[in-house]
Coordinates of C-alpha atoms and ligand atoms in Angstrom, one line a residue:
X191 CA -33.6 11.6 -11.5
X192 CA -30.9 11.8 -8.8
X193 CA -27.7 10.0 -9.7
X194 CA -24.9 9.4 -7.3
X195 CA -21.2 9.6 -7.6
X196 CA -18.4 8.6 -5.2
X197 CA -17.7 11.3 -2.5
X198 CA -14.7 13.6 -3.2
X199 CA -11.4 11.9 -2.6
X200 CA -12.9 8.4 -2.9
X201 CA -13.1 6.1 -5.9
X202 CA -14.3 2.8 -7.3
X203 CA -11.8 0.2 -8.4
X204 CA -13.1 -1.7 -11.4
X205 CA -11.9 -4.9 -13.1
X206 CA -8.3 -4.2 -14.3
X207 CA -7.4 -1.8 -11.5
X208 CA -8.9 -4.1 -8.9
X209 CA -6.9 -7.0 -10.3
X210 CA -3.8 -4.8 -10.1
X211 CA -4.6 -4.0 -6.5
X212 CA -4.8 -7.8 -5.7
X213 CA -1.5 -8.4 -7.5
X214 CA 0.0 -5.6 -5.4
X215 CA -1.1 -7.4 -2.2
X216 CA 0.3 -10.7 -3.5
X217 CA 3.6 -9.1 -4.2
X218 CA 3.7 -7.6 -0.7
X219 CA 2.7 -10.8 1.0
X220 CA 5.4 -12.8 -0.9
X221 CA 8.1 -10.4 0.5
X222 CA 6.9 -10.0 4.1
X223 CA 5.5 -13.6 4.4
X224 CA 8.9 -14.9 3.6
X225 CA 10.2 -13.0 6.6
X226 CA 7.8 -14.5 9.1
X227 CA 5.2 -11.7 9.3
X228 CA 1.6 -12.7 9.8
X229 CA -1.4 -10.8 8.7
X230 CA -3.5 -8.6 11.1
X231 CA -6.9 -7.3 10.1
X232 CA -8.0 -4.7 12.6
X233 CA -11.4 -3.1 12.3
X234 CA -11.7 0.1 10.2
X235 CA -13.4 1.9 13.1
X236 CA -12.0 2.3 16.6
X237 CA -12.6 4.4 19.7
X238 CA -11.3 7.8 18.9
X239 CA -8.9 7.6 21.9
X240 CA -6.8 5.0 20.0
X241 CA -6.0 7.6 17.4
X242 CA -5.7 10.6 19.7
X243 CA -2.6 8.9 21.1
X244 CA -0.9 9.3 17.7
X245 CA -0.5 13.0 18.7
X246 CA -3.1 15.7 19.1
X247 CA -0.6 18.1 17.5
X248 CA -0.7 16.3 14.1
X249 CA -2.9 17.3 11.3
X250 CA -3.9 13.7 10.9
X251 CA -5.6 13.8 14.3
X252 CA -6.5 17.4 14.8
X253 CA -7.9 18.3 11.3
X254 CA -8.4 15.2 9.1
X255 CA -10.1 12.6 11.2
X256 CA -13.5 11.2 10.2
X257 CA -15.0 10.9 13.6
X258 CA -18.6 10.7 14.9
X259 CA -20.7 9.6 17.8
X260 CA -22.3 6.2 17.1
X261 CA -25.8 5.2 18.1
X262 CA -24.6 3.9 21.4
X263 CA -23.0 7.2 22.3
X264 CA -19.4 6.1 21.6
X265 CA -17.0 8.6 20.1
X266 CA -15.4 6.6 17.2
X267 CA -13.3 7.3 14.2
X268 CA -12.4 5.7 10.9
X269 CA -8.8 4.9 11.1
X270 CA -6.4 7.5 9.6
X271 CA -3.5 4.9 9.8
X272 CA -3.0 1.4 11.1
X273 CA -0.1 1.5 13.5
X274 CA -2.2 2.7 16.4
X275 CA -4.8 -0.1 15.7
X276 CA -2.1 -2.7 15.6
X277 CA -0.7 -1.5 19.0
X278 CA -4.3 -1.5 20.4
X279 CA -4.7 -5.1 19.2
X280 CA -1.4 -6.0 20.7
X281 CA -2.4 -4.7 24.1
X282 CA -5.8 -6.4 23.8
X283 CA -4.5 -9.9 22.8
X284 CA -0.9 -9.9 24.1
X285 CA 0.5 -12.2 21.5
X286 CA 4.0 -13.5 22.2
X287 CA 7.1 -11.4 21.3
X288 CA 8.4 -10.5 18.9
X289 CA 5.1 -9.7 17.3
X290 CA 5.6 -9.4 13.6
X291 CA 2.5 -8.4 11.6
X292 CA 1.6 -7.1 8.2
X293 CA -1.6 -5.3 7.1
X294 CA -3.2 -4.1 4.0
X295 CA -6.3 -2.0 3.8
X296 CA -8.0 1.4 3.6
X297 CA -7.4 4.5 5.8
X298 CA -9.4 7.7 5.9
X299 CA -8.2 11.3 6.1
X300 CA -10.2 14.4 5.3
X301 CA -7.5 16.0 3.1
X302 CA -7.8 18.1 0.0
X303 CA -8.0 15.6 -2.8
X304 CA -5.4 15.7 -5.6
X305 CA -3.3 13.3 -7.6
X306 CA -1.8 10.9 -5.1
X307 CA -3.8 12.3 -2.2
X308 CA -7.2 10.9 -1.5
X309 CA -9.6 10.8 1.4
X310 CA -9.8 7.0 1.3
X311 CA -6.5 5.4 0.5
X312 CA -4.9 2.0 0.9
X313 CA -1.7 1.2 2.8
X314 CA 0.3 -1.9 3.1
X315 CA 2.6 -2.1 6.1
X316 CA 4.4 -4.0 8.7
X317 CA 5.0 -3.6 12.5
X318 CA 7.5 -5.4 14.7
X319 CA 6.8 -5.1 18.4
X320 CA 9.3 -6.3 21.0
X321 CA 12.9 -6.0 19.9
X322 CA 14.9 -2.9 20.5
X323 CA 17.6 -4.5 18.3
X324 CA 18.8 -2.3 15.4
X325 CA 18.6 -5.4 13.2
X326 CA 14.8 -5.2 13.6
X327 CA 15.1 -1.7 12.1
X328 CA 17.3 -3.0 9.3
X329 CA 14.9 -5.9 8.6
X330 CA 11.8 -3.6 8.4
X331 CA 13.6 -1.1 6.2
X332 CA 15.0 -3.8 3.9
X333 CA 11.5 -5.4 3.5
X334 CA 10.1 -2.1 2.3
X335 CA 13.0 -1.6 0.0
X336 CA 12.8 -5.1 -1.4
X337 CA 9.1 -4.9 -1.9
X338 CA 9.3 -1.6 -3.9
X339 CA 12.1 -3.0 -6.0
X340 CA 10.2 -6.3 -6.5
X341 CA 7.5 -4.2 -8.2
X342 CA 10.1 -3.2 -10.7
X343 CA 10.6 0.4 -9.4
X344 CA 14.1 1.7 -10.1
X345 CA 13.8 5.4 -9.2
X346 CA 13.4 5.0 -5.4
X347 CA 15.5 6.6 -2.7
X348 CA 15.7 5.5 0.9
X349 CA 16.1 8.6 3.2
X350 CA 17.1 8.0 6.7
X351 CA 17.3 9.9 9.9
X352 CA 17.3 9.4 13.7
X353 CA 15.2 11.5 16.0
X354 CA 17.3 10.4 19.0
X355 CA 15.7 9.2 22.2
X356 CA 12.6 10.9 23.7
X357 CA 14.7 13.3 25.8
X358 CA 17.0 14.1 22.8
X359 CA 13.9 14.8 20.8
X360 CA 12.4 17.0 23.5
X361 CA 15.5 19.1 23.7
X362 CA 15.7 19.3 19.9
X363 CA 12.1 20.3 19.6
X364 CA 12.6 23.0 22.1
X365 CA 15.7 24.3 20.3
X366 CA 13.9 24.3 17.0
X367 CA 10.9 26.1 18.6
X368 CA 13.2 28.8 19.9
X369 CA 15.0 29.1 16.6
X370 CA 11.8 29.3 14.6
X371 CA 10.4 31.9 17.0
X372 CA 13.4 34.1 16.4
X373 CA 12.9 33.9 12.7
X374 CA 9.1 33.8 12.7
X375 CA 8.8 37.0 10.7
X376 CA 10.5 35.3 7.7
X377 CA 8.5 32.1 7.7
X378 CA 5.5 31.4 5.5
X379 CA 2.1 32.0 7.2
X380 CA 1.4 28.3 7.2
X381 CA 4.6 27.5 8.9
X382 CA 4.1 30.2 11.5
X383 CA 0.8 28.5 12.4
X384 CA 2.4 25.0 12.3
X385 CA 5.2 26.2 14.5
X386 CA 2.8 26.9 17.4
X387 CA 1.5 23.3 17.4
X388 CA 4.4 21.3 16.2
X389 CA 7.7 23.0 15.5
X390 CA 9.4 19.9 14.0
X391 CA 6.7 19.8 11.3
X392 CA 8.0 23.1 10.0
X393 CA 11.2 21.3 9.0
X394 CA 9.1 19.2 6.6
X395 CA 7.8 22.4 4.8
X396 CA 8.4 22.4 1.1
X397 CA 7.5 26.1 0.7
X398 CA 10.3 28.0 -1.0
X399 CA 10.1 31.0 1.5
X400 CA 10.9 28.5 4.3
X401 CA 13.8 26.8 2.7
X402 CA 16.7 29.1 3.8
X403 CA 15.4 29.3 7.4
X404 CA 15.1 25.5 7.5
X405 CA 18.6 25.0 6.2
X406 CA 20.2 26.8 9.1
X407 CA 17.9 25.4 11.8
X408 CA 19.5 23.3 14.7
X409 CA 20.5 19.9 13.5
X410 CA 19.2 16.7 15.2
X411 CA 22.5 15.0 15.3
X412 CA 23.8 17.5 17.8
X413 CA 21.2 16.2 20.2
X414 CA 21.6 12.4 19.9
X415 CA 22.5 10.6 23.1
X416 CA 25.4 8.1 22.9
X417 CA 22.9 5.2 22.9
X418 CA 20.9 6.7 20.1
X419 CA 24.1 7.4 18.1
X420 CA 25.2 3.8 18.5
X421 CA 21.8 2.4 17.5
X422 CA 21.7 4.5 14.4
X423 CA 25.2 3.5 13.4
X424 CA 24.2 -0.2 13.7
X425 CA 21.2 0.4 11.5
X426 CA 23.3 2.1 8.8
X427 CA 26.0 -0.6 9.0
X428 CA 23.3 -3.3 8.7
X429 CA 21.8 -1.7 5.6
X430 CA 25.3 -1.4 4.1
X431 CA 26.0 -5.1 4.8
X432 CA 22.9 -6.2 2.8
X433 CA 23.3 -3.6 0.0
X434 CA 20.4 -1.3 0.6
X435 CA 21.4 2.2 -0.4
X436 CA 20.4 5.1 1.8
X437 CA 20.9 8.8 2.2
X438 CA 21.0 10.7 5.5
X439 CA 18.6 13.6 5.8
X440 CA 18.5 15.4 9.1
X441 CA 15.4 17.2 8.0
X442 CA 13.3 14.0 7.9
X443 CA 11.0 14.3 10.9
X444 CA 7.8 12.7 9.6
X445 CA 4.3 13.7 10.6
X446 CA 3.4 11.5 13.6
X447 CA 4.4 12.3 17.1
X448 CA 5.3 8.9 18.4
X449 CA 8.6 8.3 16.5
X450 CA 12.0 8.1 18.1
X451 CA 15.4 7.0 16.9
X452 CA 15.2 5.6 13.4
X453 CA 12.9 7.3 10.9
X454 CA 12.9 6.7 7.1
X455 CA 11.0 7.4 4.0
X456 CA 11.0 5.8 0.5
X457 CA 10.9 8.6 -2.1
X458 CA 10.2 8.2 -5.8
X459 CA 12.0 10.3 -8.3
X460 CA 9.2 9.6 -10.7
X461 CA 6.7 11.8 -8.7
X462 CA 6.3 15.5 -8.0
X463 CA 8.5 16.5 -5.1
X464 CA 5.5 17.6 -3.0
X465 CA 4.0 14.2 -3.3
X466 CA 7.0 12.0 -3.7
X467 CA 6.8 9.8 -0.5
X468 CA 5.8 6.3 -1.4
X469 CA 5.8 5.4 2.3
X470 CA 7.9 5.6 5.4
X471 CA 8.0 4.7 9.0
X472 CA 10.2 4.5 12.0
X473 CA 10.7 3.3 15.5
X474 CA 8.1 4.3 18.0
X475 CA 8.2 4.2 21.7
X476 CA 5.6 4.7 24.2
X477 CA 2.7 4.1 21.9
X478 CA 1.9 0.6 23.3
X479 CA 2.3 2.0 26.8
X480 CA 0.0 5.0 26.0
X481 CA -2.6 2.5 24.9
X482 CA -2.4 0.8 28.3
X483 CA 0.2 -1.9 27.6
X484 CA 3.6 -2.7 28.9
X485 CA 6.5 -0.5 27.6
X486 CA 7.2 -2.2 24.3
X487 CA 9.5 -1.0 21.5
X488 CA 8.1 -1.0 18.0
X489 CA 9.1 -0.3 14.5
X490 CA 7.2 -0.4 11.2
X491 CA 6.4 1.2 7.9
X492 CA 3.4 2.1 5.8
X493 CA 3.5 2.3 2.0
X494 CA 0.7 4.1 0.1
X495 CA -0.8 1.8 -2.5
X496 CA -2.2 4.4 -4.9
X497 CA 0.8 6.6 -4.9
X498 CA 3.1 3.6 -5.4
X499 CA 1.0 2.5 -8.3
X500 CA 1.2 6.0 -9.8
X501 CA 5.0 5.7 -9.6
X502 CA 4.8 2.3 -11.3
X503 CA 2.8 3.9 -14.1
X504 CA 5.4 6.6 -14.6
X505 CA 8.2 4.0 -14.6
X506 CA 6.1 1.7 -16.8
X507 CA 6.5 -1.2 -14.4
X508 CA 4.1 -3.6 -12.6
X509 CA 1.5 -3.7 -15.4
X510 CA -2.1 -4.8 -14.9
X511 CA -2.0 -8.6 -14.7
X512 CA -3.8 -10.7 -17.3
X513 CA -6.9 -11.9 -15.4
X514 CA -9.4 -12.3 -18.3
X515 CA -11.0 -15.4 -19.5
X516 CA -8.9 -17.8 -21.6
X517 CA -11.7 -19.8 -23.3
X518 CA -15.0 -18.5 -24.7
X519 CA -17.7 -21.0 -25.7
X520 CA -19.9 -20.3 -28.6
X521 CA -22.9 -22.5 -28.7
X522 CA -25.5 -22.0 -31.4
X523 CA -27.5 -25.2 -30.5
X524 CA -29.4 -23.6 -27.6
X525 CA -26.8 -23.2 -24.9
X526 CA -27.0 -26.4 -23.0
X527 CA -23.7 -27.6 -24.4
X528 CA -22.1 -24.3 -23.4
X529 CA -23.4 -24.8 -19.9
X530 CA -22.0 -28.3 -19.6
X531 CA -18.6 -27.5 -21.3
X532 CA -18.1 -24.2 -19.4
X533 CA -18.7 -26.0 -16.1
X534 CA -16.4 -28.9 -16.9
X535 CA -13.6 -26.5 -17.9
X536 CA -14.1 -24.2 -15.0
X537 CA -14.0 -27.2 -12.6
X538 CA -10.7 -28.1 -14.3
X539 CA -9.4 -24.6 -13.3
X540 CA -9.7 -22.7 -16.6
X541 CA -11.2 -19.2 -16.7
X542 CA -14.1 -19.6 -19.1
X543 CA -16.9 -17.4 -20.3
X544 CA -19.8 -18.1 -22.7
X545 CA -22.5 -16.3 -24.6
X546 CA -26.1 -16.2 -23.3
X547 CA -29.4 -16.0 -25.0
X548 CA -28.9 -18.2 -28.0
X549 CA -27.5 -15.4 -30.1
X550 CA -26.2 -15.8 -33.7
X551 CA -22.7 -17.3 -34.4
X552 CA -21.6 -13.9 -35.6
X553 CA -22.7 -12.1 -32.4
X554 CA -21.2 -14.8 -30.2
X555 CA -17.9 -14.7 -32.0
X556 CA -17.7 -10.9 -31.6
X557 CA -18.2 -11.4 -27.8
X558 CA -15.5 -14.1 -27.9
X559 CA -13.1 -11.6 -29.5
X560 CA -14.0 -8.9 -27.1
X561 CA -13.5 -11.2 -24.1
X562 CA -9.7 -11.4 -24.8
X563 CA -9.9 -15.2 -24.7
X564 CA -7.1 -17.1 -26.4
X565 CA -9.4 -19.9 -27.6
X566 CA -13.0 -20.1 -28.8
X567 CA -14.8 -23.4 -28.6
X568 CA -17.6 -23.6 -31.1
X569 CA -20.5 -26.0 -30.9
X570 CA -22.9 -25.9 -33.8
X571 CA -25.4 -28.6 -35.0
X572 CA -22.6 -30.5 -36.9
X573 CA -20.4 -30.6 -33.8
X574 CA -23.3 -31.7 -31.7
X575 CA -24.1 -34.5 -34.1
X576 CA -20.5 -35.8 -34.4
X577 CA -19.6 -35.4 -30.7
X578 CA -16.9 -32.8 -31.4
X579 CA -16.1 -29.1 -30.9
X580 CA -14.3 -26.7 -33.2
X581 CA -11.4 -25.0 -31.6
X582 CA -10.6 -21.6 -33.1
X583 CA -7.4 -19.9 -31.9
X584 CA -7.9 -16.2 -31.4
X585 CA -4.3 -15.2 -31.1
X586 CA -1.6 -16.2 -33.6
X587 CA -2.2 -18.0 -36.8
X588 CA -2.7 -21.6 -35.7
X589 CA -5.5 -23.1 -38.0
X590 CA -8.7 -24.2 -36.4
X591 CA -9.0 -27.8 -35.2
X592 CA -11.8 -30.3 -34.6
X593 CA -11.6 -32.0 -31.2
X594 CA -13.5 -34.9 -29.8
X595 CA -15.9 -33.6 -27.2
X596 CA -14.7 -36.2 -24.7
X597 CA -11.1 -35.0 -25.0
X598 CA -11.9 -31.3 -24.9
X599 CA -10.7 -30.5 -21.4
X600 CA -7.3 -32.2 -22.0
X601 CA -6.9 -30.5 -25.4
X602 CA -7.7 -27.1 -23.8
X603 CA -5.2 -27.5 -21.1
X604 CA -2.5 -28.4 -23.6
X605 CA -3.4 -25.6 -26.0
X606 CA -3.4 -23.0 -23.2
X607 CA -0.1 -24.2 -21.7
X608 CA 1.5 -23.6 -25.1
X609 CA 0.1 -20.1 -25.4
X610 CA 0.5 -18.7 -21.9
X611 CA 3.5 -16.6 -21.2
X612 CA 4.7 -17.3 -17.7
X613 CA 3.6 -15.1 -14.7
X614 CA 0.8 -13.2 -16.2
X615 CA -2.2 -14.9 -14.7
X616 CA -3.4 -14.8 -11.1
X617 CA -2.5 -17.7 -9.0
Ligands
LIG1512 P1 1.9 8.4 6.5 O1 0.9 7.4 7.2 O2 1.3 9.8 6.6 O3 3.3 8.3 7.0 O4 1.9 8.0 5.0 C1 2.5 6.9 4.4 C2 2.2 6.8 3.0 O5 0.8 6.7 2.8 C3 2.5 8.1 2.2 O6 3.8 8.1 1.8 C4 1.6 8.0 1.0 O7 2.1 7.1 0.0 C5 0.4 7.3 1.6 N1 -0.6 8.4 2.0 C6 -0.8 9.1 3.1 N2 -1.8 9.9 3.0 C7 -2.4 9.7 1.8 C8 -3.5 10.2 1.2 N3 -4.3 11.1 1.7 N4 -3.8 9.7 -0.1 C9 -3.1 8.8 -0.7 N5 -2.0 8.3 -0.1 C10 -1.6 8.7 1.1

């Protein structure tokens, strides 16, 4: 008999992990929603042209895309990231400026699967289209920072750089290309290959044999225009003003081609250095224009959900929320009382489960214990005859009580309110 498993680099999220994923989104929305960002939900699949604009020279586009020709003959791709989709949506709908949007959802990249690197992975992110103001950069960076710290993460570093204006970046890329060509013999084979397509990406190399060559490469700050310099200073001043710590790293170039001026990355000290970027972003220029819209500045970040949750595990923060049932109904009289009581309590907003199939008291109590419920409500023949239920407390040592059936919902609410620690249940 053939059995099936998830494809490599893809996985199922079951109960507790799925609950944690929802809690992650709630934490994100509470931070970005409070700053006036609205959700955007672009389709997962787009015309391949939307993504080619990210940069043909990037691995994401040239090697890792899930693309195919659909039944209508359109060349489409599963999105490898969402910034290009947001810009495509902006051009299509022309919302008013500034356009401040957040997203959360899966992306697809055909990468070699390993811990913290999957072929389907989730990102949460924001994009701001319109303002060129350095305070927009500060706002975006601060939201990413505040979100990560709101999860409880302590070992996170914000790394900053500026790629200058497009002309600065072009001159810098040329200088780096010339420099690397002069040292090509000493570079790793991989970097020699990368150098042909995208010299700046070599500066991201983590291979030991490349380290000394990278350390003496031309430095971006030598190429910044006065305007780009002033913009970057304002960004750093803004971050200082609101107490977001940062470190300058001239080697931070990031993978995608469309960045200019501010780029940044959130790195976790809790993860392996090869895989330590929780997320990052930067200012992009020309992307909206490339997609057929008016020249529109933009800035945003994307944070990888799986990798951030791994960092949370290492730091023992952001635990799986308590989403289980609170009340379990044990009915040995045939089940119709369980049906009525469960429905009544659920309609009053309490998470309730019950046994099925008229099983024995012992079997149902076992199920109640397994359910993690705080309270078992027992209905036997005696309770049925006297119009009561027996309340048995499954945590702590409170002795069992007999409640009038007609008061059960109120009594349950009062008992659970006493038991529940704040903030552990889903809202
Ligand atoms: P990028 O869109 O490449 O700038 O990536 C932003 C963040 O998304 C990274 O820092 C990771 O946390 C996450 N990410 C990117 N690619 C993957 C992947 N293949 N698997 C898991 N997370 C990823």
